[in-house]
XYZ file of C-alpha atoms in Angstrom:
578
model
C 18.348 206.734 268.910
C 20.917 204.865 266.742
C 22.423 201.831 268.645
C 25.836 201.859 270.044
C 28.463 200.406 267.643
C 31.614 199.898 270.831
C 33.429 201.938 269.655
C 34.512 203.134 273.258
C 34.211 199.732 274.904
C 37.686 199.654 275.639
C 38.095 202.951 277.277
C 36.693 203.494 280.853
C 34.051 205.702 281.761
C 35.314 209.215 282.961
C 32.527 209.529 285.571
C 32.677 206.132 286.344
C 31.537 206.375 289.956
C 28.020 208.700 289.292
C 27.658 208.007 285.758
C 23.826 208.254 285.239
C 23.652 207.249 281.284
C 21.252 204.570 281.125
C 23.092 203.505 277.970
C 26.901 204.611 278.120
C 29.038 204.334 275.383
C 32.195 204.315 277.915
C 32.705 200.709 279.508
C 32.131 200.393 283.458
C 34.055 197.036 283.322
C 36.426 196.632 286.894
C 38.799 195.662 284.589
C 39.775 198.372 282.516
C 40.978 201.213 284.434
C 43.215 202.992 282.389
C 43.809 204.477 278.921
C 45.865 202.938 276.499
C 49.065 204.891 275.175
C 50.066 204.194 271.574
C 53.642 203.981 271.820
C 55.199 206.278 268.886
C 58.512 204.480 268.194
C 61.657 207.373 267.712
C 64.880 206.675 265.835
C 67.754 207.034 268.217
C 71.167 207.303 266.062
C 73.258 204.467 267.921
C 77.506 204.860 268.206
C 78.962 203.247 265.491
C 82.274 201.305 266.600
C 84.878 203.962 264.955
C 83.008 207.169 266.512
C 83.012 205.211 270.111
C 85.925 205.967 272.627
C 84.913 204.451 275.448
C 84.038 200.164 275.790
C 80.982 198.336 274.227
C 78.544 197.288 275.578
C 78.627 193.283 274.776
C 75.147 192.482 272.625
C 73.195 190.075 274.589
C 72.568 186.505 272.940
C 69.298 185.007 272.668
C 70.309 182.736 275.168
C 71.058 184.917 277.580
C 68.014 187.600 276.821
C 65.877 184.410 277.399
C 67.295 183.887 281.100
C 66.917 187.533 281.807
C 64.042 187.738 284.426
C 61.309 190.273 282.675
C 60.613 193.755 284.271
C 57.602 194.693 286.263
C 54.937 196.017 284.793
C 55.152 199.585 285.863
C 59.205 199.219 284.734
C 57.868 198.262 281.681
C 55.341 201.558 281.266
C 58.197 203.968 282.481
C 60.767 202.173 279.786
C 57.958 202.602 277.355
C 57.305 206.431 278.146
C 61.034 207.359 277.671
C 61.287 206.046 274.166
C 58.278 206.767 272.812
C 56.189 210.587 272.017
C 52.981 211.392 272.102
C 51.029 210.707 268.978
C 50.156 214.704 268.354
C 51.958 217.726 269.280
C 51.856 221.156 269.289
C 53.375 222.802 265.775
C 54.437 226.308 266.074
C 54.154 226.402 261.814
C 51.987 224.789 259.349
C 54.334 225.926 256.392
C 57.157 224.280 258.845
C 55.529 220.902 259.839
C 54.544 220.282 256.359
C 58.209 220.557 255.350
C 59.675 220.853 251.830
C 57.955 218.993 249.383
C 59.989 220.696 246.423
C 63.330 220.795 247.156
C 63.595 224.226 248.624
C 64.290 225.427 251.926
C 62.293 224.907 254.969
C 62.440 229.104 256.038
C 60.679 229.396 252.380
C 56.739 229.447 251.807
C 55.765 226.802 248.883
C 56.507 229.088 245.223
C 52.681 228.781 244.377
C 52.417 231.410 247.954
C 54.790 233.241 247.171
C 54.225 236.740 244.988
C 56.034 237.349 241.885
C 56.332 240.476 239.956
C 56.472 244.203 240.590
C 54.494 245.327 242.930
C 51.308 247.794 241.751
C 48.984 249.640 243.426
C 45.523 248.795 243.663
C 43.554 250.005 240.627
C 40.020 252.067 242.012
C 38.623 253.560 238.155
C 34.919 254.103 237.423
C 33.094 251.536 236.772
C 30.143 252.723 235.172
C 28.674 256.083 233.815
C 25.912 256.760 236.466
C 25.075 259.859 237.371
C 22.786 261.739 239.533
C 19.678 263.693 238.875
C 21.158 266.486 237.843
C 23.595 264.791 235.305
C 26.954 264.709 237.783
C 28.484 261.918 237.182
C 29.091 259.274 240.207
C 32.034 257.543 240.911
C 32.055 253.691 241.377
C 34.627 252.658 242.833
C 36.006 250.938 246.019
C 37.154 252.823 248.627
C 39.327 250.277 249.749
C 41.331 250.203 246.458
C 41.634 253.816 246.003
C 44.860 255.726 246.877
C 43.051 258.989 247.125
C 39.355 259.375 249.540
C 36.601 258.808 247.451
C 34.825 261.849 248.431
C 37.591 264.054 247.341
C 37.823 262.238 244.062
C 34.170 262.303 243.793
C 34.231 266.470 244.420
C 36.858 267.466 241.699
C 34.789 265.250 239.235
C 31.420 267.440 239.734
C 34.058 270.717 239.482
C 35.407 268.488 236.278
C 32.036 267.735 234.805
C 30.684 271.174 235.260
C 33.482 273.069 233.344
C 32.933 270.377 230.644
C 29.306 271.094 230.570
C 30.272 275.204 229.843
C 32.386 273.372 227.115
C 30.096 271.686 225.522
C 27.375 273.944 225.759
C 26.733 273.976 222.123
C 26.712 270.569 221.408
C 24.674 268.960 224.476
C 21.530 269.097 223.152
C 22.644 267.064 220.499
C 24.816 265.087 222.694
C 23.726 265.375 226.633
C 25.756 262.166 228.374
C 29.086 263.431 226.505
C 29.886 265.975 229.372
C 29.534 262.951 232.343
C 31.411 260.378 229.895
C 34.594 262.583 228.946
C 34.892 263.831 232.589
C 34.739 260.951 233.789
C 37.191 259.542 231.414
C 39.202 262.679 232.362
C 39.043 261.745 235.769
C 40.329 258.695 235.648
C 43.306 259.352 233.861
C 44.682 262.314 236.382
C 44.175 259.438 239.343
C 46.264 257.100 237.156
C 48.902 259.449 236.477
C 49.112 260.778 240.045
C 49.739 260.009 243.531
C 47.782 260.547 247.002
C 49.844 263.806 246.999
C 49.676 265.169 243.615
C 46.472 264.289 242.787
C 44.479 267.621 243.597
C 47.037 269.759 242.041
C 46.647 267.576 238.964
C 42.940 267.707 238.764
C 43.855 271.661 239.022
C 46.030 271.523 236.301
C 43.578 269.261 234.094
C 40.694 272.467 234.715
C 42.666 275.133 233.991
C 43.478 273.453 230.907
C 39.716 272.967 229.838
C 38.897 276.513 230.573
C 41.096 277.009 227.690
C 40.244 275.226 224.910
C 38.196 276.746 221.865
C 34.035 276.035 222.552
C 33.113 273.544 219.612
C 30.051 273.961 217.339
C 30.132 269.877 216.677
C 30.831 266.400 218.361
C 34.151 265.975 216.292
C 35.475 269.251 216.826
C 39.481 269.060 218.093
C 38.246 270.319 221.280
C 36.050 267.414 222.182
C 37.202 264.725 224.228
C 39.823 263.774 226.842
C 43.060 265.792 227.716
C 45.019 262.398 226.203
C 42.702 262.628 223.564
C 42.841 265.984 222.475
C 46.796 265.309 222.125
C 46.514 262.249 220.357
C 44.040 263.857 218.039
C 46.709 266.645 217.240
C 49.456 265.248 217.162
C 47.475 262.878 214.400
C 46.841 265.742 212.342
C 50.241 267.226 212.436
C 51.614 263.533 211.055
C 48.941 263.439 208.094
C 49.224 266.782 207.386
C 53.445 267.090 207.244
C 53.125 263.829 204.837
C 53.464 264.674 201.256
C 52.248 261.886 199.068
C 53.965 260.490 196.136
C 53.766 257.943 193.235
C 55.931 255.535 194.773
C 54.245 255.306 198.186
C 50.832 255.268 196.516
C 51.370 252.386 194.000
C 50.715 249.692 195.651
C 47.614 250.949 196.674
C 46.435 251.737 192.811
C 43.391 249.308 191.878
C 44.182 246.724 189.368
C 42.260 246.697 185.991
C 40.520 243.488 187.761
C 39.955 245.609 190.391
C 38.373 247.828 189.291
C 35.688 245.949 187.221
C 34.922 244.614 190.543
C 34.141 247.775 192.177
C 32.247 249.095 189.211
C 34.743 251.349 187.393
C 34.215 251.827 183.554
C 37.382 250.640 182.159
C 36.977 251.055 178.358
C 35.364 252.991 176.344
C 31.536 251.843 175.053
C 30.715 251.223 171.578
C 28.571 253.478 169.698
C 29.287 257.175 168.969
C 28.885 258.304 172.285
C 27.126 261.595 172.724
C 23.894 261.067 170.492
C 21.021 261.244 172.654
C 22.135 263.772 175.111
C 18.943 263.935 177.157
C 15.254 261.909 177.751
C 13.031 264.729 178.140
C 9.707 263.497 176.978
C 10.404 259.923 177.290
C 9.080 257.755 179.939
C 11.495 256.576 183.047
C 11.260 254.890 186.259
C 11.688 257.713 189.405
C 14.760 256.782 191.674
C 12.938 257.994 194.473
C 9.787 256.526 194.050
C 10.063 253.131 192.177
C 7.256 255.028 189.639
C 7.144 255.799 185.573
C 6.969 259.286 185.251
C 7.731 261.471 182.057
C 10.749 263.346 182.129
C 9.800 266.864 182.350
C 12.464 270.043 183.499
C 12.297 271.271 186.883
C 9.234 273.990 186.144
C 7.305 271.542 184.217
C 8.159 268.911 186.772
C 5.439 266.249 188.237
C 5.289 265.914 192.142
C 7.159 262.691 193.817
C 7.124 261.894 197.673
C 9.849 260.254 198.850
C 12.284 259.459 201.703
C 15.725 261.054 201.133
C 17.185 259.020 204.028
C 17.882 255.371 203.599
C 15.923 252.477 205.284
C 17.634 250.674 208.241
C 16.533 247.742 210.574
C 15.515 248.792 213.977
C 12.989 248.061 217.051
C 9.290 249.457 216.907
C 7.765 248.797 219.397
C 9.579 246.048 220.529
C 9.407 244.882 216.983
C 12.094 244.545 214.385
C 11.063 246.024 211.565
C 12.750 248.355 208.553
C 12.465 252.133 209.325
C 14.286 255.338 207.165
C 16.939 257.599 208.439
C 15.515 260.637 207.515
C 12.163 259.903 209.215
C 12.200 256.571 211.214
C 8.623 255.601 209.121
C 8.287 252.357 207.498
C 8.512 251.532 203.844
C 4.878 251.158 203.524
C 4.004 254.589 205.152
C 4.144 257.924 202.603
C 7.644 259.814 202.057
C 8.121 262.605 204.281
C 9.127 264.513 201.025
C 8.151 266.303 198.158
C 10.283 266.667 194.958
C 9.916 266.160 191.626
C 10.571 262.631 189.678
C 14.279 261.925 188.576
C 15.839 258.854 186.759
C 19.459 257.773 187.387
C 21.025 255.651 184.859
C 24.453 253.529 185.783
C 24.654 251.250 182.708
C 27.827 252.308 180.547
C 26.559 252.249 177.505
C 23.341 254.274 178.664
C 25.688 256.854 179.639
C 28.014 256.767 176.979
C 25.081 258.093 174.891
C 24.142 260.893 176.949
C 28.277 262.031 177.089
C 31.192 260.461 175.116
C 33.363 258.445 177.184
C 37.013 259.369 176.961
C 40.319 258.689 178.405
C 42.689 261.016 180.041
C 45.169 262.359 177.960
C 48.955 260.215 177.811
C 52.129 261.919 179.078
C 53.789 264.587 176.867
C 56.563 262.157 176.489
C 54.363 259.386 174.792
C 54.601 260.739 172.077
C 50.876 259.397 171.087
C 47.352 260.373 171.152
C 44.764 259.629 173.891
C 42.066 260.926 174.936
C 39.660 263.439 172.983
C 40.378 266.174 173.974
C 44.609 265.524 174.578
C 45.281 267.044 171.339
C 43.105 270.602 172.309
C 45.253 269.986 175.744
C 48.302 269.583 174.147
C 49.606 273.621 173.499
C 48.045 274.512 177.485
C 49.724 271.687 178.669
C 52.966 271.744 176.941
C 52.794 268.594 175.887
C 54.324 268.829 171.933
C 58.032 270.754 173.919
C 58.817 267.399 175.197
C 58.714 265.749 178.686
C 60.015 268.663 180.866
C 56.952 271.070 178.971
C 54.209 268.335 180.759
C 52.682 270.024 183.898
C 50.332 267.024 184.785
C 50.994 266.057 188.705
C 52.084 262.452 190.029
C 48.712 262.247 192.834
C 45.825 264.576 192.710
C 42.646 263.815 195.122
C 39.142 264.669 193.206
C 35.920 265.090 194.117
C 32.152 265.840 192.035
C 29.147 267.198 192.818
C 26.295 265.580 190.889
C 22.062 267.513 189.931
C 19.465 265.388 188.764
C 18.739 266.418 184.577
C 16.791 265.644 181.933
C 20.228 263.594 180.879
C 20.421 261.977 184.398
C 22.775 262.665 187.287
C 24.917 265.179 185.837
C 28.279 266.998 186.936
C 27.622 270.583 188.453
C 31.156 270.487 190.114
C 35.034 269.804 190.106
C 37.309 270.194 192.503
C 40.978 268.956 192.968
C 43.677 269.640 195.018
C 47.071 268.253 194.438
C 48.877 265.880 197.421
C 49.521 268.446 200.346
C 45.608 268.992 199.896
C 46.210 272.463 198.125
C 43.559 273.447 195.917
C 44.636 273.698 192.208
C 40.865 273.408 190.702
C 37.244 273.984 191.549
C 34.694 275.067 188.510
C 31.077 274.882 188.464
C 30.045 272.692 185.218
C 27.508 274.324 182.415
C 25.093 272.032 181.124
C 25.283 270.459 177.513
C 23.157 271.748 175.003
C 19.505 270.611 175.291
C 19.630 269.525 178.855
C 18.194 270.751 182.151
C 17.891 270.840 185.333
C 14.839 268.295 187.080
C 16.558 268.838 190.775
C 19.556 270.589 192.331
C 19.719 267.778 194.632
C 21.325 270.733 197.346
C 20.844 268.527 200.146
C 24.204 266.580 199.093
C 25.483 268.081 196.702
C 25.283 271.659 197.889
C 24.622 272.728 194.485
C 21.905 276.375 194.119
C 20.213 277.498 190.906
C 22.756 281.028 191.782
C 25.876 278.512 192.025
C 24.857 277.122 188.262
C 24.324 280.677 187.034
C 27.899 281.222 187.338
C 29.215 278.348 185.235
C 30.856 279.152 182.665
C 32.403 275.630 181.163
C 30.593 272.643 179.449
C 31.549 269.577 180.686
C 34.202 269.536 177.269
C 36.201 272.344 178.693
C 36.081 270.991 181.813
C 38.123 268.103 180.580
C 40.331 269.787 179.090
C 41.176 271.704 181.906
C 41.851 269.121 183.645
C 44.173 267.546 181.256
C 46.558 270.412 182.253
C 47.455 268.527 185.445
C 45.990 264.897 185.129
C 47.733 262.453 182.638
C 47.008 259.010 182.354
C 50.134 258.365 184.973
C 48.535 260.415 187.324
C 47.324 258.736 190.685
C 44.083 260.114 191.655
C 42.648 259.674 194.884
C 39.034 259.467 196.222
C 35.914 258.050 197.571
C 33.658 255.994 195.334
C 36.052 257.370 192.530
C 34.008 255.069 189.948
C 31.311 257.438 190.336
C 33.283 260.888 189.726
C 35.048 259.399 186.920
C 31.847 258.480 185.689
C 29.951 260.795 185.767
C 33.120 263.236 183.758
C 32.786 260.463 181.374
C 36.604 260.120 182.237
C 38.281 256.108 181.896
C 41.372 256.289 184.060
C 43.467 253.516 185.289
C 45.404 254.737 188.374
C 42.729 255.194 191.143
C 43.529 254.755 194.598
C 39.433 254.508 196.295
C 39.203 255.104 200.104
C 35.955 252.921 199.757
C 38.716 250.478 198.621
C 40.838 250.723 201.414
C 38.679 251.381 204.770
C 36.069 248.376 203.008
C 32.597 247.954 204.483
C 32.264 244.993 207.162
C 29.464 243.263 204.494
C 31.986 243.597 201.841
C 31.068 244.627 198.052
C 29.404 246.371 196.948
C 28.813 247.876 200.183
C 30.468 251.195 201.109
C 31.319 253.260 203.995
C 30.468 256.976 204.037
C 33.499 259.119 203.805
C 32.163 261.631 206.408
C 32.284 258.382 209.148
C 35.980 257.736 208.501
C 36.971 261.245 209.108
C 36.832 260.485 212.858
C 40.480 260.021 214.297
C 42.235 263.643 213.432
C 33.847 257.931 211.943
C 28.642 255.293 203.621
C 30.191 257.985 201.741
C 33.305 260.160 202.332
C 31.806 262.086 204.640
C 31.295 259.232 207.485
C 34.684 257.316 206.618
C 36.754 261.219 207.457
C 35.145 261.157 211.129
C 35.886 257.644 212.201
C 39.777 257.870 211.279
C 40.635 261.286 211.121
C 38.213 262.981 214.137
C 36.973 265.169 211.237
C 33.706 265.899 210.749
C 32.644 266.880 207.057
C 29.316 267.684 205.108
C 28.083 269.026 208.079
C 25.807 271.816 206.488
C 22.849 269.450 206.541
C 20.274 270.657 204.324
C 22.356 273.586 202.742
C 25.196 270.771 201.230
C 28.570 269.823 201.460
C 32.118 271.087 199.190
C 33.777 268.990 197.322
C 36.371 270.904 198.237
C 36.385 269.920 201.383
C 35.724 266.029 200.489
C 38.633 265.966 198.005
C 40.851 267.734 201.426
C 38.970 265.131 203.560
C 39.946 261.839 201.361
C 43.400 262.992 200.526
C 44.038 263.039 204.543
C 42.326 259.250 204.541
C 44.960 258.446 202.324
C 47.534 259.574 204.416
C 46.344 258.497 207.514
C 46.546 254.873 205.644
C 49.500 255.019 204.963
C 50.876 256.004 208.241
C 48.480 253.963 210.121
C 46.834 251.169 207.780
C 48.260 247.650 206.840
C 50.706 247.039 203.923
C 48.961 246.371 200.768
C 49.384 242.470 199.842
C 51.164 242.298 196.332
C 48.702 242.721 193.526
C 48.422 239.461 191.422
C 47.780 241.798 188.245
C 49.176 244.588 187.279
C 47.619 248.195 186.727
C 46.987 249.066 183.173
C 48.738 252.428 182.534
């Protein structure tokens, strides 16, 4: 035991008489027999002199206090218990005894207890997108928190999920969580929009609505998605599509000369005569595809390549990082998982300045001057010798190629362009110059058949000069990666607007986005870029190809969408050559 400090020495035992602790802490002294009181002095407000009607008392001198005889000892106690209180007592209020410390009023809790703000009701939203074994999903949520009985709310989500699962019937295998994630998501915005009592006739409403929406054949279909969705997605569309573009809204997004060079554009013409060695058949090349020399041969003559036609990406094998392809998820160092023949792709300007002369697009009708070669062939279709009003070139067009692989390199197969309310104005398939053919039809992009090329009737001369009819060199053209459609039409033009440009790639040049990811809101080429902004999804043929049609529609909306949507352009510190 620890020994006894005396702390209680003063105080007498309670059980003084049959105390039996051999070592009590209480004192047994004859002595002490009571407990001392503490005497808790009160303030008594005395009479002043002016408030007093009746006589003073006289104040007793020390002389005379001294010569007063002294009271008892029990007087004394009694005297002591009527001015004094006990040192605790009973507090009907803790926010009370502790008093204002602040300044306010005692009937007030302290401001830090006090609530502020509007009341709201207690939020009870999944948490999570669990679901059982047979894919329903499973609410979350605290039952305590939610307005409406979890069972309830957990019985018109399975109704929910299953009519979204006859929805989505063609897409699930592609996509089987979508059905539990946008009913849940559905879910939860009828219990946020509703009370205990409307709730069930909301969910109602929110079903019957499903049952009628159009089935859709792909994930970014305008049927996919959330009732709030859905709307946002339309009413989207109806914005971009009731926008008509024009010059002055689009120039300050036209790329500067600067610009330009940056992003790869060819902004003047080569040297050299441009057009003198048309094609490399029998000459030795390196294979894109392949990394391997090879002699240019035509398609029939061709050698065998294997190759991946998807593009490598960094992912976990087997727990292990490693670089894997898109089309195929093998490794670099395994073989391609396709066969084709061997193709060369040149990018160099002055490489392809001597397969096809370079030229620039014709000036307006009102210039006056000459241009490009083939404005003065362009200048009795296009009016442009009867003056300014004779000139039918348009302020904005949006373009878009299809490129084969030829004994001349990547080659144009295809034109399209539509003009700014995404109207098409021009699609022709492109002939082949003289002495070159075809190595591959490249169909898996470019959508391009050997029955599509059969048809063309236009060189890639005439092709120019049809489009001189309604592109000038003030015309604003719009597109994706424009640097490679004007490249490959051998076309220098210095009022681009590039959607690769404006939607940039997070690792910045010369990365790019795919347009069919942006086409999203209505997700790197066109194709990507349409999904992500627009809810559009484009080049979905897979294997069979893509329009250019359909791209040209697809960035032209993009462009919109920006300009609705995106951030103001900062002030170019060059200006655009024109």
């Amino acid at each position: 035991m620890f020994p006894t400090l005396g702390l209680f020495q003063t105080l007498p035992c309670p059980e003084k008489p049959h105390c039996t602790r051999l070592n009590c802490i209480f004192s047994h002294s004859p002595d002490i027999t009571h407990i001392p009181v503490t005497p808790v002095p009160v303030d008594v407000s005395q009479p002043t002199a002016s408030s007093s009607t009746g006589p003073q008392r006289p104040v007793p001198s020390a002389a005379s206090s001294s010569s007063t005889p002294r009271p008892s000892s029990s007087a004394a106690a009694a005297l002591a218990a009527s001015t004094s209180i006990p040192a605790k007592r009973p507090i009907s209020s803790p926010l009370r005894a502790a008093g204002p410390s602040n300044g306010t009023s005692t009937s007030e809790p302290p401001t830090k207890l006090q609530r502020t703000g509007t009341a709201r009701r207690p939020v009870a939203v999944p948490s999570g997108p669990q679901t059982t074994a047979n894919g329903v999903p499973v609410l979350r949520v605290s039952a305590a928190q939610s307005q409406v009985a979890v069972p309830v709310r957990q019985a018109m989500l399975k109704t929910l999920y299953e009519h979204f699962v006859v929805l989505y019937e063609k897409i699930l295998p592609a996509n089987p969580t979508l059905a539990a994630e946008h009913a849940l998501r559905q879910e939860e915005e009828v219990y946020s929009k509703s009370s205990k009592l409307t709730y069930r006739n909301a969910m109602i409403s929110s079903i019957a609505a499903l049952k009628k929406r159009p089935k859709p054949d792909s994930a970014a279909h305008a049927s996919v998605g959330t009732e709030s969705e859905v709307r946002a997605r339309e009413e989207m569309r109806k914005k971009v599509a009731a926008l008509r573009l024009t010059a002055e809204q689009l120039e300050p997004y036209v790329l500067s000369v600067d610009e330009m060079k940056k992003w790869g554009y060819v902004v003047e013409v080569p040297p050299g005569p441009g057009g003198d060695k048309p094609h490399e058949e029998g000459s030795v090349m390196t294979c894109e595809r392949c990394n391997q020399k090879f002699m240019v041969k035509r398609l029939e003559d061709a050698d065998e390549c294997r190759y991946h036609w998807g593009k490598p990406f960094s992912a976990k094998v087997n727990g292990e990082k490693r670089r894997v392809y898109t089309c195929c998820s093998r490794t670099p160092d395994e073989e391609g998982c396709q066969t084709g023949p061997h193709v060369f792709y040149e990018t160099d300007p002055e490489d392809l300045h001597r397969r096809h002369a370079f030229t620039h697009t014709r000036p307006p009708a009102d210039s006056g001057g000459g241009g490009s070669a083939s404005g003065a062939a362009s200048g009795a279709e296009s009016g442009s010798g009867s003056g300014s009003d004779a000139d039918t070139a348009l302020d904005v067009v949006a373009l878009d190629c299809e490129m084969i692989y030829t004994t001349g390199g990547m080659r144009v197969a295809r034109v399209s362009v539509v003009d700014s309310v995404g109207k098409e104005i021009f699609d022709e398939y492109v002939r082949m110059d003289e002495g070159v053919e075809v190595i591959d039809y490249n169909t898996r992009f470019s959508g391009i058949t050997p029955e599509h090329l059969a048809r063309a009737l236009l060189p890639l001369d005439a092709i120019r000069r049809s489009l001189d009819a309604f592109i000038n060199a003030r015309t604003i053209i719009i597109g994706h990666a424009l640097e490679n459609d004007l490249k490959t039409l051998r076309m220098i033009h210095h009022r681009c607007v590039d959607t690769a440009v404006l939607f940039p790639h997070t690792a910045g040049p010369p990365y790019k986005r795919a347009l069919r990811a942006l086409n999203g809101i209505l997700t790197v080429r066109v194709r990507d870029r349409v999904k992500e902004y627009l809810g559009q999804t484009i080049q979905a043929a897979g294997a069979a190809g893509h329009s250019s049609v359909e791209d040209s529609i697809a960035t032209l909306d993009l462009v919109r969408w920006h300009v609705l949507n995106g951030p103001k352009p900062k002030p170019k510190a060059t200006t655009t050559a024109s």
